[in-house]
C-alpha angles and dihedrals in degrees: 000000000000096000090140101026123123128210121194120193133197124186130213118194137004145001101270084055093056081048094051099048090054088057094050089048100049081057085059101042079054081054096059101253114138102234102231115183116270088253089065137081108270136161103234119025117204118208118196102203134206133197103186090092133053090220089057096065088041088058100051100074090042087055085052091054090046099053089041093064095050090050113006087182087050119125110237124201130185114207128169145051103328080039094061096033094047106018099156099046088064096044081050088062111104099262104020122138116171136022118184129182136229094294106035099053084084098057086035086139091056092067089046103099091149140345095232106131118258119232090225117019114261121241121208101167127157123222092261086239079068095062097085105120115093119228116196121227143163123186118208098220089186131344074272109074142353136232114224124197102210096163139000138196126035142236109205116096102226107188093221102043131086096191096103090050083044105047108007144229118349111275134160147225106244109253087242098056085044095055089044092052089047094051087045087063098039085058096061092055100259103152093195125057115184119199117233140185140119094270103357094186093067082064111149106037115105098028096135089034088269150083093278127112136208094160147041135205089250084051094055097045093052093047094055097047086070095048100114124230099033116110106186127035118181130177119229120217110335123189111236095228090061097038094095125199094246091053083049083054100037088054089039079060099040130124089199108017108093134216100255118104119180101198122170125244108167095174133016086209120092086208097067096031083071087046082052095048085224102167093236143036131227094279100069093044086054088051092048093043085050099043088054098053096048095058097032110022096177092046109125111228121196126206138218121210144166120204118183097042110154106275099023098139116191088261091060095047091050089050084058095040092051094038090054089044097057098043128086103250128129103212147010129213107208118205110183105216112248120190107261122201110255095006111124086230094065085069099044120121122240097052108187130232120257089223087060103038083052090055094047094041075061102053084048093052087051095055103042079053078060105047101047083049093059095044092050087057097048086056096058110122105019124115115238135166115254127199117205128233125231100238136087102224103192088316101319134112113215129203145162132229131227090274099043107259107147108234127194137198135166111283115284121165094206101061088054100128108354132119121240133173116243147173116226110225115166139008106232133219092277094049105254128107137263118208135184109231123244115266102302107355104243131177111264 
């Protein structure tokens, strides 16, 4: 029936998203729909939304537009998190057909009976306590690496975060489905699988769709490392609370488990951290930092952190900046906070000024610029193994290695997605680092 049909996708937010929409896409190619890339004239756009970002909302209406000039007939449906916290403000966008909440995306054909355009856009959206079943995907980004949804929804009531109202309670992929997904994407030659989820150290409860849990993360970790045929296992965002020292020990030992760890912050004051309801204070993310480094000390940790959260005095912001400056990390990620519908901390007192969370999401930038800088530095001289990315940037390959340092080469199609040993020698002008290869470079 849709023999010459084309569907067309475009994904807001985060990695689990870009997982997820590969999954929705893979039911309509079943369908028969031919997949065309979101800049081409297709017959349904899908768009994946997110709600952790201001500018997400902002961009969706802009994508819609877009599409609507390739294809002004084209169905449009709206699927993801902004589309299950706010469903009738998207079907209220001029073109839009279809809205469908957290657990319909995955069934998104079945509510295809034609492609004819709705006056007004359709919502079939779940209560989100509905959203308790768990569906397994796992997105491929490039032929490079691969992108595995190992747990979705989360249980902690962050006072700033929308992601529980958007997604629902914590629940997990079975450790079977996970290792059968993992061996789906060795087999096609990826070389790097990254673990994904909401909160993907929570992994295990909710396996049966309840609180009961088989496995844990550890567990997990431990499993896929003997999964044959995958190179290169990272672990996505990982709450500090939940990073426990033997899972530190268990990736120091691993054969395929490399040195990078993202772990959350959000705020570098105690004090916050409680208004944030955060389930841990400073002291526990210093130990993890620490305990990292001592097993692994050319490991590459990220950070996550807020600036701008109601209350956050200069006094507090200059606690986070200093703390920051004086641990071992490589690189921040800086979220200014933006005021989000039925969170607690939409009605908090000290609201700061936009003018002043813009200056301190500056100073943060700066300093994760610095930082970087100085861990790509600590890292000359060393010989790393580097994975090669699929594009041809202005006459340049990139890559990264095992612990995260970007690499760049001139342009050369046979090293796409293969593994080589090299020795990092200098940073160059843009910031990334130029390296010899070892002996005769040989795949790895």
């Amino acid at each position: 029936m849709n023999a010459d049909k084309k569907v067309a996708f475009y994904t807001l937010g985060c990695k689990l998203n870009f997982s997820e929409t590969s999954t929705i896409a893979r039911g309509f190619v079943n369908e028969g729909f031919e997949r065309v890339d979101f800049d081409e004239k297709a017959d349904v756009y899908v768009i994946n939304t997110c709600s952790v970002t201001d500018n997400a909302d902002k961009r969706f209406k802009t994508i819609v537009k877009s599409a609507l000039k390739k294809n002004d007939e084209a169905f449009l449906i709206a699927v993801g998190c902004y589309a299950q916290l706010k469903p009738e403000e998207l079907a209220a966008v001029d073109g839009v057909d279809l809205v469908l909440g957290a657990t319909e995306k995955f069934n998104v054909t079945s509510y295809i009976n034609d492609l004819t355009k709705n006056q007004v856009g359709e919502v079939h959206s779940c209560e989100i306590a509905d959203a308790d079943f768990y569906v397994g995907s796992y997105s491929i980004g490039d032929r490079t690496r691969a992108f595995l949804k190992v747990q979705d929804g989360c249980d902690y009531k962050c006072t700033y975060c929308t992601i529980p109202l958007a997604r629902g309670i914590s629940r997990s992929d079975t450790l079977e489905n996970v290792l059968k997904n993992a061996k789906e994407i060795s087999e096609k030659g990826i070389k790097e699988i990254v673990l994904t989820g909401v909160n993907i150290g929570d992994y295990g409860k909710g396996e049966f769709g309840n609180k009961k849990h088989e496995h844990t993360f550890l567990e997990l970790v431990q499993e896929l490392d003997k999964v044959k045929g995958i190179h290169r296992l990272r672990i996505s965002s990982i709450e500090p609370n939940l990073l426990k020292d033997e899972t530190i020990d268990f990736v120091s030992k691993s054969e395929t488990f490399v040195p990078h760890f993202h772990i959350p912050l959000q705020s570098g004051s105690d004090d916050l951290l409680k208004k944030m309801k955060r389930r841990y204070l400073r002291k526990i993310y210093t130990n993890r930092v620490s305990k990292i480094k001592e097993v692994m000390p050319n490991a590459c940790i990220g950070v996550d952190v807020i600036v701008g959260f109601p209350g956050e005095t200069e006094e507090h912001f200059l606690e986070t900046y200093n703390y920051l400056n004086d641990l071992d990390i490589s690189y921040l990620h800086v979220f200014t906070y933006s005021e989000r519908p039925n969170t607690e901390a939409i009605l908090m007192d000290g609201v700061v000024p936009k003018n002043v969370r813009s200056k301190r999401s500056k100073m943060l930038r700066g300093l994760s610029a610095k930082k970087r800088r100085a861990f790509y530095e600590s890292q000359l001289g060393n010989t790393l193994t580097v994975l090669f990315e699929s594009e041809n940037k202005e006459g340049y390959i990139h890559g990264f290695t095992e612990n995260y340092v970007k690499v760049k080469t001139p342009w050369n199609p046979e090293l796409v997605n293969t593994l080589h040993e090299v020795t990092l020698t200098s940073i160059d002008e843009d910031g990334l680092v130029r390296f010899n290869f070892v002996k005769e470079s040989v795949e790895l």
